[in-house]
Short mmCIF file of C-alpha atoms and ligand atoms in Angstrom, two decimals:
data_model
loop_
_atom_site.label_atom_id
_atom_site.label_comp_id
_atom_site.label_asym_id
_atom_site.label_seq_id
_atom_site.Cartn_x
_atom_site.Cartn_y
_atom_site.Cartn_z
CA MET A 1 9.70 1.53 18.96
CA THR A 2 6.92 0.09 21.35
CA LYS A 3 3.55 1.36 20.16
CA ILE A 4 1.36 0.24 17.06
CA SER A 5 -1.49 3.45 17.88
CA ASN A 6 -2.20 3.16 21.44
CA LEU A 7 -1.48 -0.27 21.53
CA ASP A 8 1.79 -2.28 23.80
CA ILE A 9 3.45 -4.26 20.77
CA LYS A 10 4.44 -6.87 23.29
CA LEU A 11 0.77 -7.52 24.04
CA ILE A 12 0.00 -7.92 20.73
CA ALA A 13 2.96 -10.75 19.97
CA GLU A 14 1.98 -12.01 23.26
CA LYS A 15 -1.76 -12.84 22.53
CA TYR A 16 -1.37 -13.83 18.90
CA GLY A 17 2.01 -14.74 18.85
CA THR A 18 4.54 -14.04 15.87
CA PRO A 19 4.77 -13.39 13.27
CA VAL A 20 2.32 -11.49 12.57
CA TYR A 21 0.82 -8.63 10.61
CA VAL A 22 -0.74 -5.42 12.53
CA TYR A 23 -2.73 -2.51 11.10
CA ASP A 24 -3.50 0.63 12.36
CA LYS A 25 -7.24 0.87 11.25
CA GLN A 26 -7.17 4.99 11.99
CA ARG A 27 -4.07 5.11 9.58
CA ILE A 28 -5.89 3.82 7.36
CA ILE A 29 -8.85 6.17 7.49
CA SER A 30 -6.81 9.07 7.77
CA ASN A 31 -4.70 7.78 4.37
CA TYR A 32 -8.28 7.55 2.57
CA LYS A 33 -8.90 11.15 4.04
CA ASN A 34 -5.71 12.59 2.95
CA LEU A 35 -6.28 11.54 -0.81
CA ARG A 36 -9.87 11.97 -0.60
CA ASN A 37 -10.04 15.70 0.63
CA THR A 38 -6.95 16.50 -1.96
CA PHE A 39 -8.81 15.57 -4.68
CA ASP A 40 -12.19 16.66 -3.87
CA LYS A 41 -10.17 20.76 -3.52
CA TYR A 42 -8.63 20.17 -7.17
CA TYR A 43 -11.61 17.57 -9.51
CA PRO A 44 -14.54 16.60 -6.93
CA ASN A 45 -15.59 14.32 -9.54
CA THR A 46 -12.80 11.72 -8.46
CA LYS A 47 -13.98 8.38 -7.42
CA ILE A 48 -11.34 5.95 -5.49
CA HIS A 49 -11.22 2.56 -5.83
CA TYR A 50 -8.70 0.89 -3.39
CA SER A 51 -6.78 -1.78 -5.01
CA VAL A 52 -7.55 -4.96 -2.93
CA LYS A 53 -4.11 -6.79 -4.55
CA ALA A 54 -2.38 -4.44 -1.83
CA ASN A 55 -3.87 -5.91 0.73
CA SER A 56 -7.06 -8.16 0.75
CA ASN A 57 -8.49 -9.00 3.99
CA PRO A 58 -12.23 -8.48 3.86
CA HIS A 59 -11.75 -6.19 7.78
CA ILE A 60 -9.65 -4.00 5.80
CA LEU A 61 -11.67 -4.06 2.78
CA LYS A 62 -14.66 -3.07 5.20
CA ILE A 63 -13.02 0.08 6.38
CA PHE A 64 -13.13 1.31 2.49
CA ASN A 65 -16.85 0.26 2.08
CA GLU A 66 -17.75 2.37 5.44
CA ILE A 67 -15.26 5.14 4.17
CA ASN A 68 -17.15 5.40 0.44
CA ALA A 69 -14.19 4.06 -1.47
CA GLY A 70 -14.77 1.51 -3.86
CA THR A 71 -12.24 -1.55 -5.09
CA ASP A 72 -10.65 -2.95 -7.42
CA CYS A 73 -10.03 -6.36 -8.53
CA SER A 74 -7.61 -8.45 -10.31
CA SER A 75 -9.22 -11.50 -9.81
CA PRO A 76 -12.56 -13.31 -9.06
CA MET A 77 -11.35 -14.23 -5.97
CA GLU A 78 -10.82 -10.33 -5.11
CA VAL A 79 -14.32 -9.79 -5.75
CA LEU A 80 -15.79 -12.50 -3.20
CA LEU A 81 -14.01 -10.84 -0.95
CA SER A 82 -15.14 -6.95 -1.96
CA GLN A 83 -18.20 -9.20 -1.53
CA LYS A 84 -18.14 -10.32 1.76
CA ALA A 85 -16.52 -7.30 2.77
CA GLY A 86 -20.12 -5.50 1.58
CA PHE A 87 -18.97 -3.57 -1.36
CA SER A 88 -22.03 -3.07 -4.00
CA LYS A 89 -21.74 -4.15 -7.49
CA GLU A 90 -21.48 -0.66 -9.30
CA ASN A 91 -18.59 -0.19 -6.48
CA ILE A 92 -16.62 -2.94 -7.52
CA LEU A 93 -14.02 -2.35 -10.75
CA TYR A 94 -12.40 -5.71 -12.15
CA THR A 95 -8.59 -5.37 -13.57
CA GLY A 96 -7.66 -8.03 -15.03
CA ASN A 97 -4.16 -9.30 -16.88
CA TYR A 98 -4.62 -12.28 -19.09
CA GLU A 99 -8.34 -12.96 -18.43
CA SER A 100 -9.60 -16.18 -19.23
CA TYR A 101 -13.18 -16.98 -19.98
CA THR A 102 -14.03 -17.54 -16.83
CA ASP A 103 -12.17 -14.24 -15.45
CA LEU A 104 -14.49 -12.52 -17.84
CA GLU A 105 -17.49 -14.48 -17.28
CA PHE A 106 -17.32 -14.12 -13.33
CA ALA A 107 -16.48 -10.10 -14.05
CA LEU A 108 -19.25 -9.62 -16.46
CA ASN A 109 -21.58 -10.83 -13.36
CA ASN A 110 -20.29 -9.62 -10.64
CA VAL A 111 -18.65 -5.89 -11.13
CA GLY A 112 -20.18 -2.44 -12.48
CA ARG A 113 -17.31 -1.90 -14.80
CA ILE A 114 -14.07 -4.08 -16.69
CA ASN A 115 -10.57 -2.45 -18.14
CA LEU A 116 -9.76 -5.20 -20.36
CA ASP A 117 -6.11 -6.07 -20.96
CA ASP A 118 -6.04 -6.69 -24.91
CA ILE A 119 -7.83 -6.56 -27.76
CA ASN A 120 -8.55 -10.44 -28.01
CA SER A 121 -9.72 -10.02 -23.86
CA PHE A 122 -12.39 -8.27 -26.11
CA ASP A 123 -13.35 -11.36 -28.21
CA ARG A 124 -13.21 -13.43 -25.12
CA LEU A 125 -15.59 -11.34 -22.87
CA LEU A 126 -17.98 -11.40 -26.03
CA LYS A 127 -17.99 -15.15 -26.04
CA VAL A 128 -19.86 -15.00 -22.57
CA GLY A 129 -21.77 -11.31 -22.55
CA LYS A 130 -21.75 -8.18 -23.47
CA PRO A 131 -21.21 -5.52 -21.45
CA ASP A 132 -22.74 -2.32 -21.22
CA ILE A 133 -19.83 -0.14 -20.78
CA ILE A 134 -16.30 -1.11 -21.53
CA SER A 135 -12.54 0.40 -21.18
CA PHE A 136 -9.17 -0.88 -22.28
CA ARG A 137 -6.52 -0.57 -20.01
CA LEU A 138 -3.58 0.82 -22.56
CA ASN A 139 -0.27 0.78 -22.44
CA PRO A 140 1.07 4.41 -22.71
CA GLY A 141 4.33 3.54 -24.24
CA ILE A 142 6.28 4.57 -21.16
CA GLY A 143 6.69 3.95 -17.67
CA ARG A 144 8.26 4.14 -14.11
CA GLY A 145 8.03 2.44 -10.61
CA GLY A 146 10.19 2.06 -7.65
CA PHE A 147 11.52 -1.34 -9.37
CA GLU A 148 11.64 -3.00 -12.80
CA GLY A 149 9.06 -5.37 -11.22
CA ILE A 150 6.52 -2.80 -10.59
CA THR A 151 6.98 -0.68 -13.79
CA THR A 152 3.53 -1.92 -15.70
CA ALA A 153 3.97 0.09 -18.68
CA GLY A 154 6.63 0.67 -21.53
CA SER A 155 7.95 -1.08 -24.02
CA ASP A 156 9.02 -4.33 -21.77
CA ALA A 157 5.83 -4.38 -20.01
CA LYS A 158 2.88 -7.36 -20.38
CA PHE A 159 0.20 -5.71 -19.24
CA GLY A 160 -2.32 -3.65 -21.79
CA VAL A 161 -3.09 -2.44 -25.68
CA PRO A 162 0.46 -0.79 -27.47
CA TYR A 163 -1.51 2.58 -27.91
CA GLU A 164 -1.27 2.48 -30.99
CA LYS A 165 -3.49 -0.01 -31.42
CA ALA A 166 -6.16 1.31 -28.73
CA ILE A 167 -8.36 2.51 -32.18
CA ILE A 168 -8.95 -1.47 -32.45
CA ALA A 169 -9.79 -2.13 -29.78
CA TYR A 170 -13.06 0.83 -29.39
CA GLN A 171 -13.73 0.33 -33.05
CA LYS A 172 -13.88 -3.45 -32.31
CA ALA A 173 -16.43 -2.12 -29.71
CA ILE A 174 -18.43 0.04 -31.25
CA ASP A 175 -18.93 -2.51 -33.88
CA ALA A 176 -20.34 -4.65 -31.34
CA GLY A 177 -22.83 -1.81 -30.44
CA ILE A 178 -21.38 -0.85 -27.48
CA LYS A 179 -22.05 3.10 -26.20
CA ARG A 180 -20.50 3.74 -22.99
CA PHE A 181 -16.33 3.41 -22.58
CA GLY A 182 -13.51 4.66 -20.31
CA ILE A 183 -9.97 4.15 -20.60
CA HIS A 184 -7.40 3.01 -18.09
CA MET A 185 -3.40 2.47 -17.20
CA MET A 186 -1.30 1.82 -14.91
CA THR A 187 2.31 2.51 -15.62
CA GLY A 188 3.76 1.93 -12.55
CA SER A 189 3.94 1.55 -8.52
CA ASN A 190 6.04 3.21 -5.59
CA ASN A 191 6.44 6.99 -7.36
CA LEU A 192 7.28 9.55 -5.50
CA GLU A 193 7.59 12.31 -8.18
CA PRO A 194 4.53 14.32 -8.60
CA TYR A 195 5.35 15.90 -11.78
CA TYR A 196 5.65 11.52 -12.96
CA PHE A 197 1.87 11.61 -12.55
CA ALA A 198 1.26 15.22 -14.73
CA GLU A 199 3.06 13.96 -17.40
CA ILE A 200 1.84 10.28 -17.71
CA VAL A 201 -1.67 11.68 -17.34
CA GLU A 202 -0.93 14.21 -19.65
CA LYS A 203 -0.12 11.43 -22.32
CA LEU A 204 -3.45 9.53 -21.77
CA MET A 205 -4.95 12.56 -22.04
CA MET A 206 -3.59 12.99 -26.11
CA ILE A 207 -3.94 9.70 -26.88
CA ALA A 208 -7.61 9.63 -25.27
CA GLY A 209 -8.30 12.32 -27.08
CA ASN A 210 -6.89 11.95 -30.53
CA LEU A 211 -8.57 8.51 -30.16
CA PHE A 212 -12.27 9.75 -29.25
CA ASN A 213 -12.26 12.31 -31.06
CA LYS A 214 -11.88 10.16 -34.20
CA LEU A 215 -14.17 7.68 -33.24
CA GLU A 216 -16.86 10.50 -32.11
CA ILE A 217 -17.47 9.05 -28.62
CA VAL A 218 -16.17 10.17 -25.13
CA PRO A 219 -15.13 8.27 -22.17
CA GLU A 220 -17.38 8.05 -19.11
CA TYR A 221 -14.28 7.89 -16.63
CA ILE A 222 -10.38 7.96 -17.60
CA ASP A 223 -8.66 5.39 -15.00
CA ILE A 224 -5.63 6.59 -14.53
CA GLY A 225 -4.98 3.55 -12.17
CA GLY A 226 -2.47 3.62 -8.78
CA GLY A 227 0.90 4.11 -8.15
CA PHE A 228 1.32 7.00 -5.38
CA GLY A 229 3.97 5.74 -3.44
CA ILE A 230 5.42 5.84 0.61
CA PRO A 231 8.88 6.89 1.70
CA TYR A 232 10.53 3.49 2.71
CA GLU A 233 14.06 4.73 3.70
CA ASP A 234 14.76 7.39 5.73
CA ASP A 235 15.99 9.18 3.19
CA GLU A 236 13.08 9.71 1.09
CA ASP A 237 10.81 12.54 1.00
CA PRO A 238 7.00 11.45 1.12
CA LEU A 239 4.74 12.13 -1.87
CA ASN A 240 3.58 15.46 -2.22
CA ILE A 241 -0.27 14.69 -2.82
CA ASP A 242 -1.46 18.20 -2.91
CA LEU A 243 0.81 19.13 -5.48
CA THR A 244 0.08 15.30 -7.16
CA ALA A 245 -3.58 16.12 -7.26
CA LYS A 246 -3.05 19.46 -8.49
CA LEU A 247 -1.15 18.54 -11.75
CA ILE A 248 -3.22 15.67 -12.28
CA SER A 249 -5.73 17.93 -12.50
CA GLU A 250 -5.01 20.94 -14.23
CA VAL A 251 -3.85 18.52 -17.18
CA PHE A 252 -7.53 16.70 -16.82
CA ILE A 253 -9.65 19.94 -16.51
CA GLU A 254 -7.64 21.42 -19.73
CA LYS A 255 -7.26 18.31 -22.10
CA SER A 256 -11.34 17.43 -20.95
CA ALA A 257 -12.05 20.63 -22.44
CA LYS A 258 -9.77 20.56 -25.58
CA TYR A 259 -11.17 17.32 -26.87
CA HIS A 260 -14.77 18.09 -25.75
CA PHE A 261 -14.79 15.17 -23.41
CA GLY A 262 -17.03 17.32 -20.69
CA THR A 263 -15.93 16.11 -16.82
CA PRO A 264 -15.42 12.83 -17.14
CA GLN A 265 -15.05 10.78 -13.86
CA LEU A 266 -10.96 10.36 -12.94
CA LEU A 267 -10.32 7.02 -11.25
CA LEU A 268 -8.03 6.17 -8.75
CA GLU A 269 -6.70 2.83 -8.34
CA PRO A 270 -4.27 3.50 -4.80
CA GLY A 271 -3.27 0.54 -3.06
CA ARG A 272 0.01 0.84 -1.32
CA PHE A 273 -0.71 4.60 -0.69
CA LEU A 274 -3.13 3.95 1.28
CA VAL A 275 -2.18 0.62 3.70
CA ALA A 276 1.79 -0.08 3.63
CA ASP A 277 2.82 2.65 6.20
CA ALA A 278 -0.79 0.95 8.27
CA GLY A 279 1.17 -2.33 8.18
CA TYR A 280 4.24 -3.49 10.67
CA LEU A 281 5.22 -7.17 10.62
CA ILE A 282 5.90 -8.63 14.02
CA SER A 283 8.54 -11.46 14.63
CA LYS A 284 11.18 -12.96 17.10
CA VAL A 285 14.79 -13.08 17.10
CA VAL A 286 15.53 -16.48 17.21
CA GLY A 287 19.04 -17.25 16.59
CA LEU A 288 21.98 -15.17 16.30
CA LYS A 289 24.97 -16.50 14.61
CA ASN A 290 28.72 -14.52 14.30
CA SER A 291 30.09 -16.10 11.01
CA TYR A 292 31.39 -14.00 7.99
CA LYS A 293 29.10 -11.72 9.16
CA THR A 294 26.47 -11.44 11.96
CA PHE A 295 22.70 -12.65 11.10
CA VAL A 296 20.14 -12.29 12.94
CA GLY A 297 17.49 -15.01 12.74
CA ILE A 298 13.81 -14.15 13.25
CA ASP A 299 10.94 -16.42 12.74
CA SER A 300 9.82 -14.94 9.61
CA GLY A 301 11.22 -15.41 6.68
CA MET A 302 10.77 -14.71 2.32
CA SER A 303 7.58 -17.01 3.03
CA THR A 304 6.31 -14.15 5.05
CA LEU A 305 7.03 -10.84 3.00
CA ILE A 306 9.37 -10.95 0.09
CA ARG A 307 9.70 -7.55 -0.98
CA PRO A 308 13.02 -7.71 0.06
CA ALA A 309 14.37 -11.20 -1.51
CA LEU A 310 11.90 -10.41 -4.44
CA TYR A 311 12.89 -6.39 -5.66
CA GLY A 312 15.94 -5.86 -2.85
CA ALA A 313 13.16 -3.73 -1.61
CA LYS A 314 14.18 -1.72 2.21
CA HIS A 315 11.88 -2.17 4.66
CA ARG A 316 13.12 -0.39 8.28
CA SER A 317 13.42 -2.59 11.31
CA TYR A 318 13.67 -1.91 14.81
CA ILE A 319 13.97 -3.66 18.00
CA TYR A 320 11.37 -3.57 20.46
CA GLY A 321 12.20 -1.17 24.01
CA LYS A 322 15.77 -1.04 22.23
CA ASP A 323 16.77 2.31 20.65
CA LYS A 324 20.59 2.50 20.85
CA LEU A 325 22.15 1.54 17.75
CA HIS A 326 25.10 -0.77 18.22
CA GLN A 327 25.95 -3.32 15.68
CA ASN A 328 25.49 -3.80 11.91
CA VAL A 329 24.24 -6.77 11.25
CA ASN A 330 22.71 -8.94 8.33
CA ILE A 331 18.86 -9.67 8.92
CA CYS A 332 17.54 -13.31 7.36
CA GLY A 333 14.78 -15.69 7.43
CA GLN A 334 14.25 -19.24 7.92
CA ILE A 335 14.06 -20.24 4.67
CA CYS A 336 16.55 -22.43 2.84
CA GLU A 337 17.60 -19.53 0.33
CA ASN A 338 20.08 -17.12 0.62
CA SER A 339 18.30 -14.89 -0.99
CA ASP A 340 15.69 -14.74 2.37
CA ILE A 341 17.58 -11.67 3.57
CA PHE A 342 15.46 -8.77 5.29
CA ALA A 343 18.58 -6.33 5.18
CA LYS A 344 21.89 -6.53 4.58
CA ASN A 345 24.86 -4.15 7.02
CA THR A 346 21.62 -2.68 9.07
CA PHE A 347 23.08 -1.64 11.73
CA LEU A 348 20.81 -2.67 15.04
CA PRO A 349 20.56 -2.64 19.12
CA GLU A 350 21.78 -5.07 20.45
CA ALA A 351 19.74 -8.08 19.45
CA GLU A 352 19.27 -11.01 22.21
CA GLU A 353 17.35 -14.18 21.74
CA GLY A 354 13.44 -13.60 22.08
CA ASP A 355 13.42 -10.23 21.10
CA LEU A 356 10.85 -8.72 19.00
CA LEU A 357 12.03 -6.99 15.74
CA ILE A 358 9.02 -5.07 13.82
CA PHE A 359 9.50 -4.16 10.06
CA ARG A 360 7.83 -1.05 9.25
CA ASP A 361 5.97 -0.04 5.76
CA ALA A 362 4.60 -3.78 5.83
CA GLY A 363 0.98 -2.95 5.26
CA ALA A 364 0.73 -3.47 1.09
CA TYR A 365 2.34 -6.53 -0.95
CA GLY A 366 2.99 -7.84 2.41
CA TYR A 367 0.29 -10.77 3.63
CA VAL A 368 -0.89 -11.30 0.38
CA MET A 369 2.87 -12.23 -1.21
CA ALA A 370 2.60 -14.50 1.77
CA SER A 371 3.32 -17.94 0.56
CA ASN A 372 3.92 -22.01 2.20
CA TYR A 373 7.43 -22.32 0.80
CA ASN A 374 9.69 -24.30 3.04
CA ASN A 375 5.82 -25.59 4.56
CA ARG A 376 6.03 -22.61 6.63
CA PRO A 377 2.35 -22.10 7.55
CA ARG A 378 1.40 -18.22 6.92
CA PRO A 379 0.53 -15.91 9.96
CA ALA A 380 -1.59 -14.23 11.65
CA GLU A 381 -2.94 -10.91 10.66
CA VAL A 382 -4.72 -7.79 13.68
CA LEU A 383 -5.93 -4.52 13.27
CA VAL A 384 -5.43 -2.47 16.34
CA ASP A 385 -8.01 0.71 16.97
CA GLY A 386 -6.55 2.85 19.35
CA GLU A 387 -6.04 -0.13 22.12
CA ASP A 388 -8.32 -2.66 20.73
CA ALA A 389 -6.91 -5.24 19.08
CA LYS A 390 -8.50 -8.04 16.62
CA LEU A 391 -7.82 -11.59 15.18
CA ILE A 392 -8.50 -10.30 11.54
CA ARG A 393 -7.06 -13.59 10.34
CA PHE A 394 -6.29 -17.01 11.90
CA ARG A 395 -2.53 -18.04 12.36
CA GLU A 396 -2.10 -21.03 9.18
CA GLN A 397 -1.92 -24.30 11.01
CA PRO A 398 -0.18 -27.51 10.11
CA GLU A 399 -3.78 -28.92 9.62
CA ASP A 400 -4.85 -26.14 7.03
CA LEU A 401 -1.82 -27.09 4.54
CA MET A 402 -2.21 -30.96 4.99
CA LYS A 403 -6.20 -30.62 3.89
CA LEU A 404 -5.44 -29.77 1.08
CA ILE A 405 -4.37 -33.50 0.28
CA PRO A 406 -6.23 -36.60 -0.76
CA GLU A 407 -5.64 -39.18 1.59
CA PHE A 408 -3.27 -41.73 -0.01
CA GLU A 409 -6.33 -44.23 -0.71
CA ASN A 410 -8.15 -41.73 -3.05
CA LEU A 411 -5.28 -41.47 -5.66
C1 PLP B 501 -4.05 -2.21 -12.34
C2 PLP B 501 -3.81 -1.59 -11.26
N1 PLP B 501 -4.23 -0.73 -10.20
C3 PLP B 501 -3.93 -0.47 -9.22
C4 PLP B 501 -2.51 -1.00 -8.64
C5 PLP B 501 -2.10 -0.56 -7.35
O1 PLP B 501 -1.05 0.12 -7.42
P1 PLP B 501 0.00 1.07 -6.01
O2 PLP B 501 -0.22 -0.19 -4.80
O3 PLP B 501 0.93 1.42 -6.47
O4 PLP B 501 -1.08 1.93 -5.47
C6 PLP B 501 -1.96 -1.94 -9.67
C7 PLP B 501 -0.52 -2.33 -8.89
O5 PLP B 501 0.07 -2.89 -9.79
C8 PLP B 501 -2.56 -2.66 -10.68
O6 PLP B 501 -1.52 -3.27 -11.41
#
């Protein structure tokens, strides 16, 4: 591997240093258009709110604003970043978790629609103000994700209102005088099975049908969350997005008719599907160790990209300009944890100090999950468009971290 879009990776590393996250703008746009066009074919009244948590760089958000997506935010800062990228209030959706009064007040004043995480979130919301439209995130009792940590519904999940209690939530909203409603779920991330989406949407529609019919209200929007996956390994097939959209739309249309919903807006909140395969993490090999195993040590770590350490996630890796697989190695970072391993027993070409090591599919849940553990400053981010590159986040410097520490005399 030598290029990202039309740009030589070595030139990027020389200009911006390593480790550096690099994103391919055209890939993001084509991922979005693929999803947009497919839903236009089957259910045009679909709105896509890009999930900011996947990659919140405002330069990335600006791309989504330019192609008419909305955003879905999980914190006030994500809303501020959406605003910085130019999103209007009505194009920003807020889906929090255990929202505080401050979060709710901020959301009420700054976003168009709110999906509440619990019944008592509504009590807190009413203390700070009353929205025109409200939606609750339901836990439909089942969920599925690529790993346990990203399965966000079912009996073990901390998210949402259990669907059996949904009627209490909406009755409360009716009693408070609210007249416009939505409904939401997000059951898990990185799903690659179209029929899973059909199954879960059918379940949500049946829950919504019983609930809304009983309360004699109709949903203006039905938000099925994100969760569309990408293949991280060679033996995984990509999600068949055409079949997924077709199955979702069929069940959505059939149940909307059955429960007299008309044609509610279908909301999607994809994150990973839109940005994951557009991103790369470029690191440098800094040390090679022949211990009981062979270790290739790089200038990144779990502080740069935590997914492998956190979930055992796989990111395919390449050495710049070298193709011939040569050795079975463990790729590790510089952090003082033995879980700071990017790949175990993986085949790489012969690695040498100074080689560039590139991880694929690092555009989602990469930089956003980076930390300063071991006091490593966070990396830079670069956006590539054809042969052009631009720095979209400065590399963190020791001074940036020092700045947060008050002088001793002020303590
Ligand atoms: C409420 C909500 N919406 C959207 C997403 C985005 O999920 P994904 O990146 O799998 O599309 C998440 C991820 O956890 C989420 O919690």
